[in-house]
Amino acid sequence: MSRYLNLIYLLVCLVFLQSCSTLNNTSTLKLEVRIPGKVLLPAEYKNVAVRYNNVNVALNPNFSDYYEDNAAFTDTTNLDSFASEIYFQNFVSHLKNQQFFDLIFEIEPMDYLDIELNDSLVYAQFNIEEPEDTSKQQTINTDVLNFAKTVRSFSNPNSGKLKTKFIDPELGLYSKNDLRQIADSTGADLLLSFDYFGSTDGIFSPGYMRNLADTSSSATSNITNYEGTEVVHVFFSWCFYDLLKQEMIYTHVKTDIINWKELAYNIRKAKRVLPPRRDAVLNAADIAGSRFAEYLAPHWIEVERMYYKSGQIELQKTEELIKQNRWLEAAEIWKKNTTNKNKKIAAKSMFNMALACEINGNMDAAIDWAVKSFYAKHKDRYHTENCQNYINILGRRKLDIKNIEHKL
């Protein structure tokens, strides 16, 4: 008899523990969501022309050196020019895959291999002797000046190029006539011009990185004693033009830093385990091209979402339904249990209903269920935090969807 009572007691304890852990029994799943780009281009731009217009295609000593700790070596293969083509082609491919613009025209590239840029018109325009002359000041484009400064700072004084191209003070590497011709030949209303590319790289031992961290306040604090590091800096510049108005509307200059880390105690080991230099530079260009396409246009990313599991017999069925992607059937069970007398089961079911609504694209209903779950009558700080986090996520997603739909 005592064994029978002990068994009943054990079962009661198990049920009680299951009830207490209702809001701690969770699982996660992956789903893809679409987020907007960072550049807020006007919605009327539907047809786009893209152009490889890199002025830094000739061998440039400013981008020829690479490093192995303190030792500098010179590469005469013009690797960063090969990398620039990979960067551009991957950008175009990634942009097309986003299906954000109606049409994308890749127009004939400009060959700057034997062309020297002349910035004299730009500097003459900015060195105006009469600053009160506002009519002249209206033609000043500081983005063009910054581009001219960049070109000048990285120019090769001994290039020996035979041809000269003047930088336009208002439109940079184009004239109004150039833009008009591109508009007429493509029917595009926006030009994305890829105007500059350069890269530098190096492989470094753990000891070198530690010394660098000790002498630089900007260095990261998580340098370990055993990781060799390979770093590629990818520098690029873009200009965007409204082809209908023949004017520059946006410039983007950035340096992407891509690195790899592997177990290595010295530079010799680091060179063996890290990617070969050529592979690293070309792969970094590929990554940077994809990143800028995502910076520009809406794109899909993989995110993780949490949901509640339950030992309750009816709710257990939803686990298999989730695996089969049968969310509507799972939602029917959860909705039924949102009025469960067990407040924790009800709160959990409301939370899962929010997830089902998000997956089905109904952000308003998802937020509504998450808020209801937050205010359900229970005492669980863990669940309260889950609800707060999820409400914030859903709010951001609703805003992202609104921004994307506005552009489309």
mmCIF file of C-alpha atoms in Angstrom:
data_model
loop_
_atom_site.group_PDB
_atom_site.id
_atom_site.type_symbol
_atom_site.label_atom_id
_atom_site.label_comp_id
_atom_site.label_asym_id
_atom_site.label_seq_id
_atom_site.Cartn_x
_atom_site.Cartn_y
_atom_site.Cartn_z
ATOM 1 C CA MET A 1 0.000 0.000 0.000
ATOM 2 C CA SER A 2 2.815 2.342 0.850
ATOM 3 C CA ARG A 3 4.452 1.622 -2.541
ATOM 4 C CA TYR A 4 1.138 2.528 -4.238
ATOM 5 C CA LEU A 5 0.916 5.816 -2.313
ATOM 6 C CA ASN A 6 4.526 6.625 -3.177
ATOM 7 C CA LEU A 7 3.758 6.055 -6.864
ATOM 8 C CA ILE A 8 0.727 8.382 -6.727
ATOM 9 C CA TYR A 9 2.835 10.984 -4.939
ATOM 10 C CA LEU A 10 5.539 10.720 -7.598
ATOM 11 C CA LEU A 11 3.000 11.180 -10.414
ATOM 12 C CA VAL A 12 1.504 14.226 -8.686
ATOM 13 C CA CYS A 13 4.977 15.729 -8.327
ATOM 14 C CA LEU A 14 5.718 15.135 -11.997
ATOM 15 C CA VAL A 15 2.470 16.828 -13.031
ATOM 16 C CA PHE A 16 3.191 19.706 -10.690
ATOM 17 C CA LEU A 17 6.739 20.144 -12.007
ATOM 18 C CA GLN A 18 5.471 20.023 -15.581
ATOM 19 C CA SER A 19 2.955 22.736 -14.741
ATOM 20 C CA CYS A 20 5.638 24.873 -13.114
ATOM 21 C CA SER A 21 8.005 24.620 -16.095
ATOM 22 C CA THR A 22 5.329 25.394 -18.675
ATOM 23 C CA LEU A 23 6.892 28.739 -19.524
ATOM 24 C CA ASN A 24 10.479 27.447 -19.476
ATOM 25 C CA ASN A 25 10.048 24.596 -21.963
ATOM 26 C CA THR A 26 10.958 26.257 -25.251
ATOM 27 C CA SER A 27 12.344 25.435 -28.652
ATOM 28 C CA THR A 28 13.592 27.478 -31.601
ATOM 29 C CA LEU A 29 13.181 27.416 -35.351
ATOM 30 C CA LYS A 30 14.725 29.206 -38.327
ATOM 31 C CA LEU A 31 12.772 31.304 -40.785
ATOM 32 C CA GLU A 32 13.628 33.835 -43.495
ATOM 33 C CA VAL A 33 12.414 37.411 -43.283
ATOM 34 C CA ARG A 34 12.840 40.281 -45.727
ATOM 35 C CA ILE A 35 14.426 43.462 -44.447
ATOM 36 C CA PRO A 36 14.845 46.783 -46.272
ATOM 37 C CA GLY A 37 18.128 48.202 -47.507
ATOM 38 C CA LYS A 38 19.765 51.132 -45.732
ATOM 39 C CA VAL A 39 19.610 53.508 -48.705
ATOM 40 C CA LEU A 40 16.263 55.280 -48.962
ATOM 41 C CA LEU A 41 16.008 55.685 -52.738
ATOM 42 C CA PRO A 42 12.818 57.268 -54.098
ATOM 43 C CA ALA A 43 10.203 54.727 -55.152
ATOM 44 C CA GLU A 44 10.001 56.039 -58.721
ATOM 45 C CA TYR A 45 13.370 54.512 -59.635
ATOM 46 C CA LYS A 46 12.340 51.261 -61.325
ATOM 47 C CA ASN A 47 14.840 50.716 -64.162
ATOM 48 C CA VAL A 48 18.520 50.848 -63.253
ATOM 49 C CA ALA A 49 21.734 51.004 -65.243
ATOM 50 C CA VAL A 50 24.906 49.750 -63.539
ATOM 51 C CA ARG A 51 28.413 50.417 -64.775
ATOM 52 C CA TYR A 52 31.885 49.177 -63.960
ATOM 53 C CA ASN A 53 33.666 52.532 -63.998
ATOM 54 C CA ASN A 54 36.651 51.780 -61.775
ATOM 55 C CA VAL A 55 39.395 54.357 -62.344
ATOM 56 C CA ASN A 56 41.943 52.344 -60.330
ATOM 57 C CA VAL A 57 42.492 49.464 -62.767
ATOM 58 C CA ALA A 58 46.160 50.076 -63.597
ATOM 59 C CA LEU A 59 48.856 48.733 -61.294
ATOM 60 C CA ASN A 60 48.940 51.129 -58.344
ATOM 61 C CA PRO A 61 51.832 50.991 -55.826
ATOM 62 C CA ASN A 62 49.483 52.320 -53.134
ATOM 63 C CA PHE A 63 47.637 48.985 -53.208
ATOM 64 C CA SER A 64 50.472 46.643 -54.186
ATOM 65 C CA ASP A 65 52.002 45.962 -50.784
ATOM 66 C CA TYR A 66 50.848 43.173 -48.495
ATOM 67 C CA TYR A 67 52.139 42.232 -45.056
ATOM 68 C CA GLU A 68 53.260 39.260 -43.020
ATOM 69 C CA ASP A 69 53.599 40.746 -39.550
ATOM 70 C CA ASN A 70 56.163 43.573 -39.954
ATOM 71 C CA ALA A 71 57.480 42.401 -43.301
ATOM 72 C CA ALA A 72 56.127 44.136 -46.406
ATOM 73 C CA PHE A 73 56.048 42.481 -49.822
ATOM 74 C CA THR A 74 55.108 43.856 -53.225
ATOM 75 C CA ASP A 75 52.642 42.131 -55.530
ATOM 76 C CA THR A 76 53.043 43.024 -59.207
ATOM 77 C CA THR A 77 50.034 40.965 -60.412
ATOM 78 C CA ASN A 78 47.573 43.848 -59.945
ATOM 79 C CA LEU A 79 45.408 41.579 -57.781
ATOM 80 C CA ASP A 80 43.056 44.293 -56.572
ATOM 81 C CA SER A 81 41.959 45.000 -60.164
ATOM 82 C CA PHE A 82 40.930 41.354 -60.569
ATOM 83 C CA ALA A 83 39.171 41.674 -57.209
ATOM 84 C CA SER A 84 37.302 44.781 -58.381
ATOM 85 C CA GLU A 85 35.710 42.832 -61.249
ATOM 86 C CA ILE A 86 34.601 40.070 -58.866
ATOM 87 C CA TYR A 87 33.218 42.704 -56.478
ATOM 88 C CA PHE A 88 31.203 44.342 -59.254
ATOM 89 C CA GLN A 89 29.865 41.150 -60.847
ATOM 90 C CA ASN A 90 28.791 39.737 -57.499
ATOM 91 C CA PHE A 91 27.099 43.022 -56.630
ATOM 92 C CA VAL A 92 25.117 42.947 -59.909
ATOM 93 C CA SER A 93 24.201 39.280 -59.505
ATOM 94 C CA HIS A 94 23.080 39.796 -55.918
ATOM 95 C CA LEU A 95 21.084 42.893 -56.848
ATOM 96 C CA LYS A 96 19.271 41.015 -59.617
ATOM 97 C CA ASN A 97 18.441 38.173 -57.229
ATOM 98 C CA GLN A 98 16.711 40.624 -54.869
ATOM 99 C CA GLN A 99 14.187 41.436 -57.652
ATOM 100 C CA PHE A 100 13.731 44.906 -56.236
ATOM 101 C CA PHE A 101 14.166 46.865 -59.465
ATOM 102 C CA ASP A 102 12.062 46.081 -62.528
ATOM 103 C CA LEU A 103 15.024 46.026 -64.919
ATOM 104 C CA ILE A 104 18.800 46.154 -64.412
ATOM 105 C CA PHE A 105 21.006 47.069 -67.391
ATOM 106 C CA GLU A 106 24.730 46.369 -67.193
ATOM 107 C CA ILE A 107 26.239 48.910 -69.582
ATOM 108 C CA GLU A 108 29.640 48.915 -71.277
ATOM 109 C CA PRO A 109 32.471 49.606 -68.798
ATOM 110 C CA MET A 110 34.855 52.515 -69.158
ATOM 111 C CA ASP A 111 38.499 51.490 -69.560
ATOM 112 C CA TYR A 112 40.780 53.684 -67.439
ATOM 113 C CA LEU A 113 43.887 51.573 -67.943
ATOM 114 C CA ASP A 114 45.627 54.339 -69.930
ATOM 115 C CA ILE A 115 43.624 57.366 -68.720
ATOM 116 C CA GLU A 116 44.898 59.860 -66.158
ATOM 117 C CA LEU A 117 42.296 61.798 -64.174
ATOM 118 C CA ASN A 118 42.737 65.557 -63.962
ATOM 119 C CA ASP A 119 41.103 67.346 -61.022
ATOM 120 C CA SER A 120 42.079 70.904 -61.986
ATOM 121 C CA LEU A 121 38.509 71.922 -62.850
ATOM 122 C CA VAL A 122 37.266 70.658 -59.486
ATOM 123 C CA TYR A 123 39.837 72.567 -57.457
ATOM 124 C CA ALA A 124 39.408 75.680 -59.580
ATOM 125 C CA GLN A 125 35.678 75.574 -58.871
ATOM 126 C CA PHE A 126 36.224 75.204 -55.128
ATOM 127 C CA ASN A 127 38.834 77.930 -54.889
ATOM 128 C CA ILE A 128 36.329 80.686 -55.657
ATOM 129 C CA GLU A 129 37.764 84.099 -54.930
ATOM 130 C CA GLU A 130 34.350 85.687 -54.345
ATOM 131 C CA PRO A 131 32.581 83.476 -51.731
ATOM 132 C CA GLU A 132 29.584 85.813 -51.769
ATOM 133 C CA ASP A 133 28.904 84.798 -55.383
ATOM 134 C CA THR A 134 26.077 82.344 -54.625
ATOM 135 C CA SER A 135 25.446 81.561 -58.293
ATOM 136 C CA LYS A 136 28.841 79.860 -58.438
ATOM 137 C CA GLN A 137 28.419 78.194 -55.069
ATOM 138 C CA GLN A 138 25.307 76.383 -56.281
ATOM 139 C CA THR A 139 27.433 74.316 -58.700
ATOM 140 C CA ILE A 140 29.772 73.135 -55.966
ATOM 141 C CA ASN A 141 29.434 69.431 -55.228
ATOM 142 C CA THR A 142 31.352 68.454 -52.102
ATOM 143 C CA ASP A 143 30.959 64.759 -52.963
ATOM 144 C CA VAL A 144 32.895 65.342 -56.183
ATOM 145 C CA LEU A 145 35.572 67.214 -54.225
ATOM 146 C CA ASN A 146 35.917 64.321 -51.784
ATOM 147 C CA PHE A 147 36.194 61.895 -54.692
ATOM 148 C CA ALA A 148 38.875 64.086 -56.300
ATOM 149 C CA LYS A 149 40.779 64.167 -53.002
ATOM 150 C CA THR A 150 40.588 60.362 -52.777
ATOM 151 C CA VAL A 151 41.906 59.921 -56.312
ATOM 152 C CA ARG A 152 44.701 62.421 -55.673
ATOM 153 C CA SER A 153 45.776 60.801 -52.400
ATOM 154 C CA PHE A 154 46.028 57.341 -54.012
ATOM 155 C CA SER A 155 47.269 58.400 -57.431
ATOM 156 C CA ASN A 156 50.423 56.987 -58.981
ATOM 157 C CA PRO A 157 52.679 59.919 -59.984
ATOM 158 C CA ASN A 158 54.716 57.689 -62.293
ATOM 159 C CA SER A 159 51.855 56.029 -64.124
ATOM 160 C CA GLY A 160 52.930 57.273 -67.539
ATOM 161 C CA LYS A 161 49.363 57.269 -68.871
ATOM 162 C CA LEU A 162 48.897 58.888 -72.263
ATOM 163 C CA LYS A 163 45.282 60.120 -72.062
ATOM 164 C CA THR A 164 43.624 62.623 -69.738
ATOM 165 C CA LYS A 165 40.055 62.852 -68.441
ATOM 166 C CA PHE A 166 38.863 65.899 -66.514
ATOM 167 C CA ILE A 167 36.697 65.370 -63.437
ATOM 168 C CA ASP A 168 33.507 67.401 -63.808
ATOM 169 C CA PRO A 169 33.010 69.691 -60.758
ATOM 170 C CA GLU A 170 29.309 68.919 -60.661
ATOM 171 C CA LEU A 171 28.999 65.319 -61.903
ATOM 172 C CA GLY A 172 32.373 63.703 -61.280
ATOM 173 C CA LEU A 173 33.238 61.219 -64.022
ATOM 174 C CA TYR A 174 30.216 62.112 -66.170
ATOM 175 C CA SER A 175 28.764 65.068 -68.035
ATOM 176 C CA LYS A 176 25.104 65.856 -68.550
ATOM 177 C CA ASN A 177 25.463 64.650 -72.120
ATOM 178 C CA ASP A 178 26.913 61.313 -70.890
ATOM 179 C CA LEU A 179 23.948 60.811 -68.580
ATOM 180 C CA ARG A 180 21.477 61.753 -71.285
ATOM 181 C CA GLN A 181 22.978 59.186 -73.665
ATOM 182 C CA ILE A 182 22.822 56.444 -71.031
ATOM 183 C CA ALA A 183 19.161 57.280 -70.345
ATOM 184 C CA ASP A 184 18.316 57.203 -74.052
ATOM 185 C CA SER A 185 20.128 53.938 -74.773
ATOM 186 C CA THR A 186 18.834 51.991 -71.758
ATOM 187 C CA GLY A 187 15.528 53.570 -70.742
ATOM 188 C CA ALA A 188 16.853 53.558 -67.172
ATOM 189 C CA ASP A 189 16.023 56.303 -64.700
ATOM 190 C CA LEU A 190 18.898 55.610 -62.291
ATOM 191 C CA LEU A 191 22.618 55.007 -62.865
ATOM 192 C CA LEU A 192 24.784 53.201 -60.311
ATOM 193 C CA SER A 193 28.400 53.938 -61.192
ATOM 194 C CA PHE A 194 31.156 51.890 -59.523
ATOM 195 C CA ASP A 195 33.985 54.438 -59.616
ATOM 196 C CA TYR A 196 36.825 53.254 -57.372
ATOM 197 C CA PHE A 197 38.196 50.075 -55.845
ATOM 198 C CA GLY A 198 41.336 49.208 -53.901
ATOM 199 C CA SER A 199 42.373 46.571 -51.385
ATOM 200 C CA THR A 200 45.144 45.953 -48.886
ATOM 201 C CA ASP A 201 45.792 42.778 -46.929
ATOM 202 C CA GLY A 202 48.066 40.930 -44.555
ATOM 203 C CA ILE A 203 48.581 37.838 -42.382
ATOM 204 C CA PHE A 204 49.518 38.361 -38.757
ATOM 205 C CA SER A 205 50.643 36.153 -35.896
ATOM 206 C CA PRO A 206 49.056 36.264 -32.432
ATOM 207 C CA GLY A 207 52.121 37.984 -31.008
ATOM 208 C CA TYR A 208 52.005 40.755 -33.585
ATOM 209 C CA MET A 209 48.286 41.311 -32.990
ATOM 210 C CA ARG A 210 48.851 41.514 -29.225
ATOM 211 C CA ASN A 211 51.581 44.118 -29.708
ATOM 212 C CA LEU A 212 49.274 46.061 -32.015
ATOM 213 C CA ALA A 213 46.525 45.972 -29.386
ATOM 214 C CA ASP A 214 48.936 47.241 -26.752
ATOM 215 C CA THR A 215 49.917 50.257 -28.848
ATOM 216 C CA SER A 216 46.541 51.109 -30.383
ATOM 217 C CA SER A 217 43.538 52.310 -28.391
ATOM 218 C CA SER A 218 41.256 51.368 -31.303
ATOM 219 C CA ALA A 219 42.362 47.741 -31.394
ATOM 220 C CA THR A 220 39.944 45.132 -30.181
ATOM 221 C CA SER A 221 40.326 43.730 -26.696
ATOM 222 C CA ASN A 222 39.600 40.085 -27.566
ATOM 223 C CA ILE A 223 43.013 39.269 -29.067
ATOM 224 C CA THR A 224 43.864 35.714 -27.996
ATOM 225 C CA ASN A 225 47.205 34.025 -27.458
ATOM 226 C CA TYR A 226 46.716 31.466 -30.191
ATOM 227 C CA GLU A 227 44.863 32.913 -33.218
ATOM 228 C CA GLY A 228 46.557 33.880 -36.429
ATOM 229 C CA THR A 229 44.632 36.557 -38.362
ATOM 230 C CA GLU A 230 44.278 37.325 -42.054
ATOM 231 C CA VAL A 231 42.751 40.708 -42.845
ATOM 232 C CA VAL A 232 41.597 42.248 -46.135
ATOM 233 C CA HIS A 233 40.535 45.902 -46.330
ATOM 234 C CA VAL A 234 38.247 46.520 -49.312
ATOM 235 C CA PHE A 235 37.887 50.202 -50.230
ATOM 236 C CA PHE A 236 35.221 51.215 -52.765
ATOM 237 C CA SER A 237 33.306 54.249 -54.030
ATOM 238 C CA TRP A 238 29.951 54.543 -55.828
ATOM 239 C CA CYS A 239 28.031 57.441 -57.349
ATOM 240 C CA PHE A 240 24.292 57.354 -58.116
ATOM 241 C CA TYR A 241 22.764 59.568 -60.797
ATOM 242 C CA ASP A 242 19.208 60.536 -61.653
ATOM 243 C CA LEU A 243 19.266 60.025 -65.418
ATOM 244 C CA LEU A 244 16.096 62.010 -66.077
ATOM 245 C CA LYS A 245 17.344 65.097 -64.246
ATOM 246 C CA GLN A 246 21.028 64.496 -65.126
ATOM 247 C CA GLU A 247 22.210 65.039 -61.575
ATOM 248 C CA MET A 248 24.157 63.221 -58.886
ATOM 249 C CA ILE A 249 21.903 62.149 -56.005
ATOM 250 C CA TYR A 250 23.998 59.911 -53.772
ATOM 251 C CA THR A 251 27.604 58.873 -53.123
ATOM 252 C CA HIS A 252 28.853 55.997 -51.037
ATOM 253 C CA VAL A 253 32.471 55.567 -49.940
ATOM 254 C CA LYS A 254 33.308 52.772 -47.549
ATOM 255 C CA THR A 255 35.974 50.350 -46.377
ATOM 256 C CA ASP A 256 34.830 46.811 -45.589
ATOM 257 C CA ILE A 257 37.082 44.751 -43.324
ATOM 258 C CA ILE A 258 36.937 40.987 -43.817
ATOM 259 C CA ASN A 259 39.089 38.706 -41.683
ATOM 260 C CA TRP A 260 39.788 35.072 -40.959
ATOM 261 C CA LYS A 261 41.135 33.551 -37.733
ATOM 262 C CA GLU A 262 42.716 30.141 -37.205
ATOM 263 C CA LEU A 263 44.756 28.385 -34.517
ATOM 264 C CA ALA A 264 48.376 29.436 -35.060
ATOM 265 C CA TYR A 265 51.240 30.235 -32.714
ATOM 266 C CA ASN A 266 53.514 32.017 -35.206
ATOM 267 C CA ILE A 267 53.467 33.558 -38.681
ATOM 268 C CA ARG A 268 54.703 30.381 -40.372
ATOM 269 C CA LYS A 269 51.826 28.354 -38.964
ATOM 270 C CA ALA A 270 49.373 31.161 -39.753
ATOM 271 C CA LYS A 271 50.382 31.099 -43.442
ATOM 272 C CA ARG A 272 49.728 27.345 -43.561
ATOM 273 C CA VAL A 273 46.272 27.326 -41.967
ATOM 274 C CA LEU A 274 44.789 30.590 -43.241
ATOM 275 C CA PRO A 275 43.491 31.016 -46.825
ATOM 276 C CA PRO A 276 46.075 31.645 -49.560
ATOM 277 C CA ARG A 277 46.461 35.374 -50.127
ATOM 278 C CA ARG A 278 44.872 35.417 -53.600
ATOM 279 C CA ASP A 279 41.856 33.430 -52.383
ATOM 280 C CA ALA A 280 41.405 35.746 -49.400
ATOM 281 C CA VAL A 281 41.502 38.955 -51.463
ATOM 282 C CA LEU A 282 39.108 37.666 -54.142
ATOM 283 C CA ASN A 283 36.756 36.168 -51.555
ATOM 284 C CA ALA A 284 36.749 39.431 -49.597
ATOM 285 C CA ALA A 285 35.782 41.309 -52.767
ATOM 286 C CA ASP A 286 32.966 38.817 -53.347
ATOM 287 C CA ILE A 287 31.674 39.316 -49.794
ATOM 288 C CA ALA A 288 31.906 43.114 -50.007
ATOM 289 C CA GLY A 289 29.952 43.136 -53.281
ATOM 290 C CA SER A 290 27.122 41.123 -51.730
ATOM 291 C CA ARG A 291 27.081 43.353 -48.675
ATOM 292 C CA PHE A 292 26.665 46.513 -50.710
ATOM 293 C CA ALA A 293 23.820 44.982 -52.740
ATOM 294 C CA GLU A 294 22.080 44.168 -49.444
ATOM 295 C CA TYR A 295 22.852 47.652 -48.156
ATOM 296 C CA LEU A 296 21.124 49.073 -51.194
ATOM 297 C CA ALA A 297 18.024 46.880 -51.667
ATOM 298 C CA PRO A 298 15.645 44.757 -49.560
ATOM 299 C CA HIS A 299 16.977 41.258 -48.978
ATOM 300 C CA TRP A 300 16.259 38.033 -47.137
ATOM 301 C CA ILE A 301 18.014 37.020 -43.946
ATOM 302 C CA GLU A 302 17.665 33.980 -41.715
ATOM 303 C CA VAL A 303 16.439 34.665 -38.172
ATOM 304 C CA GLU A 304 15.674 32.526 -35.153
ATOM 305 C CA ARG A 305 12.327 32.452 -33.394
ATOM 306 C CA MET A 306 11.359 30.899 -30.084
ATOM 307 C CA TYR A 307 8.136 29.068 -29.300
ATOM 308 C CA TYR A 308 6.773 27.180 -26.302
ATOM 309 C CA LYS A 309 6.503 23.412 -26.075
ATOM 310 C CA SER A 310 4.160 21.615 -23.714
ATOM 311 C CA GLY A 311 3.634 18.230 -22.176
ATOM 312 C CA GLN A 312 -0.126 18.699 -22.315
ATOM 313 C CA ILE A 313 -1.521 15.968 -24.573
ATOM 314 C CA GLU A 314 -3.341 18.181 -27.064
ATOM 315 C CA LEU A 315 -0.531 20.727 -27.304
ATOM 316 C CA GLN A 316 2.017 17.964 -27.896
ATOM 317 C CA LYS A 317 0.456 17.442 -31.322
ATOM 318 C CA THR A 318 1.608 20.883 -32.450
ATOM 319 C CA GLU A 319 5.255 19.814 -32.327
ATOM 320 C CA GLU A 320 4.768 17.379 -35.209
ATOM 321 C CA LEU A 321 2.607 19.886 -37.089
ATOM 322 C CA ILE A 322 5.420 22.473 -36.861
ATOM 323 C CA LYS A 323 7.911 19.969 -38.296
ATOM 324 C CA GLN A 324 5.525 19.448 -41.231
ATOM 325 C CA ASN A 325 5.056 23.223 -41.677
ATOM 326 C CA ARG A 326 1.317 22.864 -40.972
ATOM 327 C CA TRP A 327 1.024 26.136 -39.081
ATOM 328 C CA LEU A 328 -2.690 26.717 -39.574
ATOM 329 C CA GLU A 329 -3.534 23.382 -37.943
ATOM 330 C CA ALA A 330 -1.133 24.097 -35.072
ATOM 331 C CA ALA A 331 -2.713 27.536 -34.686
ATOM 332 C CA GLU A 332 -6.168 25.961 -34.296
ATOM 333 C CA ILE A 333 -4.927 24.003 -31.286
ATOM 334 C CA TRP A 334 -3.146 26.998 -29.760
ATOM 335 C CA LYS A 335 -6.142 29.277 -30.270
ATOM 336 C CA LYS A 336 -8.381 26.783 -28.499
ATOM 337 C CA ASN A 337 -5.993 26.809 -25.523
ATOM 338 C CA THR A 338 -5.708 30.586 -25.252
ATOM 339 C CA THR A 339 -8.721 30.343 -22.933
ATOM 340 C CA ASN A 340 -7.308 27.406 -20.949
ATOM 341 C CA LYS A 341 -7.991 27.661 -17.219
ATOM 342 C CA ASN A 342 -4.278 27.061 -16.651
ATOM 343 C CA LYS A 343 -3.027 30.637 -17.078
ATOM 344 C CA LYS A 344 0.476 29.530 -18.043
ATOM 345 C CA ILE A 345 -0.802 27.266 -20.801
ATOM 346 C CA ALA A 346 -3.041 30.098 -22.007
ATOM 347 C CA ALA A 347 -0.117 32.569 -22.026
ATOM 348 C CA LYS A 348 2.060 30.098 -23.875
ATOM 349 C CA SER A 349 -0.624 29.428 -26.477
ATOM 350 C CA MET A 350 -1.094 33.173 -27.034
ATOM 351 C CA PHE A 351 2.645 33.552 -27.600
ATOM 352 C CA ASN A 352 2.688 30.706 -30.121
ATOM 353 C CA MET A 353 -0.318 32.236 -31.866
ATOM 354 C CA ALA A 354 1.781 35.379 -32.362
ATOM 355 C CA LEU A 355 4.473 33.300 -34.077
ATOM 356 C CA ALA A 356 1.909 31.576 -36.316
ATOM 357 C CA CYS A 357 0.529 34.962 -37.359
ATOM 358 C CA GLU A 358 4.011 36.302 -38.126
ATOM 359 C CA ILE A 359 4.804 33.298 -40.304
ATOM 360 C CA ASN A 360 1.549 33.872 -42.175
ATOM 361 C CA GLY A 361 2.437 37.548 -42.701
ATOM 362 C CA ASN A 362 -0.165 39.104 -40.384
ATOM 363 C CA MET A 363 1.936 41.453 -38.271
ATOM 364 C CA ASP A 364 -0.994 43.250 -36.621
ATOM 365 C CA ALA A 365 -2.477 39.980 -35.354
ATOM 366 C CA ALA A 366 0.985 38.785 -34.259
ATOM 367 C CA ILE A 367 1.545 41.919 -32.180
ATOM 368 C CA ASP A 368 -1.959 41.624 -30.727
ATOM 369 C CA TRP A 369 -1.370 38.033 -29.567
ATOM 370 C CA ALA A 370 2.082 38.858 -28.151
ATOM 371 C CA VAL A 371 0.592 41.744 -26.140
ATOM 372 C CA LYS A 372 -2.202 39.490 -24.856
ATOM 373 C CA SER A 373 0.381 36.912 -23.799
ATOM 374 C CA PHE A 374 2.321 39.635 -21.989
ATOM 375 C CA TYR A 375 -0.769 40.674 -19.990
ATOM 376 C CA ALA A 376 -2.007 37.135 -19.293
ATOM 377 C CA LYS A 377 -2.458 36.555 -15.561
ATOM 378 C CA HIS A 378 0.634 34.624 -14.541
ATOM 379 C CA LYS A 379 3.788 35.263 -12.550
ATOM 380 C CA ASP A 380 6.850 34.456 -14.664
ATOM 381 C CA ARG A 381 9.607 37.002 -15.304
ATOM 382 C CA TYR A 382 11.177 34.785 -17.980
ATOM 383 C CA HIS A 383 7.966 34.837 -20.002
ATOM 384 C CA THR A 384 7.524 38.580 -19.527
ATOM 385 C CA GLU A 385 10.983 39.173 -21.019
ATOM 386 C CA ASN A 386 10.196 36.828 -23.924
ATOM 387 C CA CYS A 387 7.056 38.803 -24.702
ATOM 388 C CA GLN A 388 8.802 42.175 -24.477
ATOM 389 C CA ASN A 389 11.569 41.023 -26.822
ATOM 390 C CA TYR A 390 9.121 39.525 -29.302
ATOM 391 C CA ILE A 391 6.870 42.599 -29.320
ATOM 392 C CA ASN A 392 9.923 44.711 -30.173
ATOM 393 C CA ILE A 393 10.916 42.306 -32.970
ATOM 394 C CA LEU A 394 7.401 42.331 -34.428
ATOM 395 C CA GLY A 395 7.248 46.121 -34.255
ATOM 396 C CA ARG A 396 10.483 46.397 -36.233
ATOM 397 C CA ARG A 397 9.273 43.832 -38.767
ATOM 398 C CA LYS A 398 6.029 45.722 -39.286
ATOM 399 C CA LEU A 399 7.976 48.911 -39.970
ATOM 400 C CA ASP A 400 10.371 47.070 -42.334
ATOM 401 C CA ILE A 401 7.464 45.630 -44.316
ATOM 402 C CA LYS A 402 5.868 49.073 -44.542
ATOM 403 C CA ASN A 403 9.117 50.578 -45.883
ATOM 404 C CA ILE A 404 9.529 47.802 -48.469
ATOM 405 C CA GLU A 405 5.922 48.036 -49.623
ATOM 406 C CA HIS A 406 6.244 51.821 -49.948
ATOM 407 C CA LYS A 407 9.213 51.389 -52.282
ATOM 408 C CA LEU A 408 7.530 48.680 -54.298
#
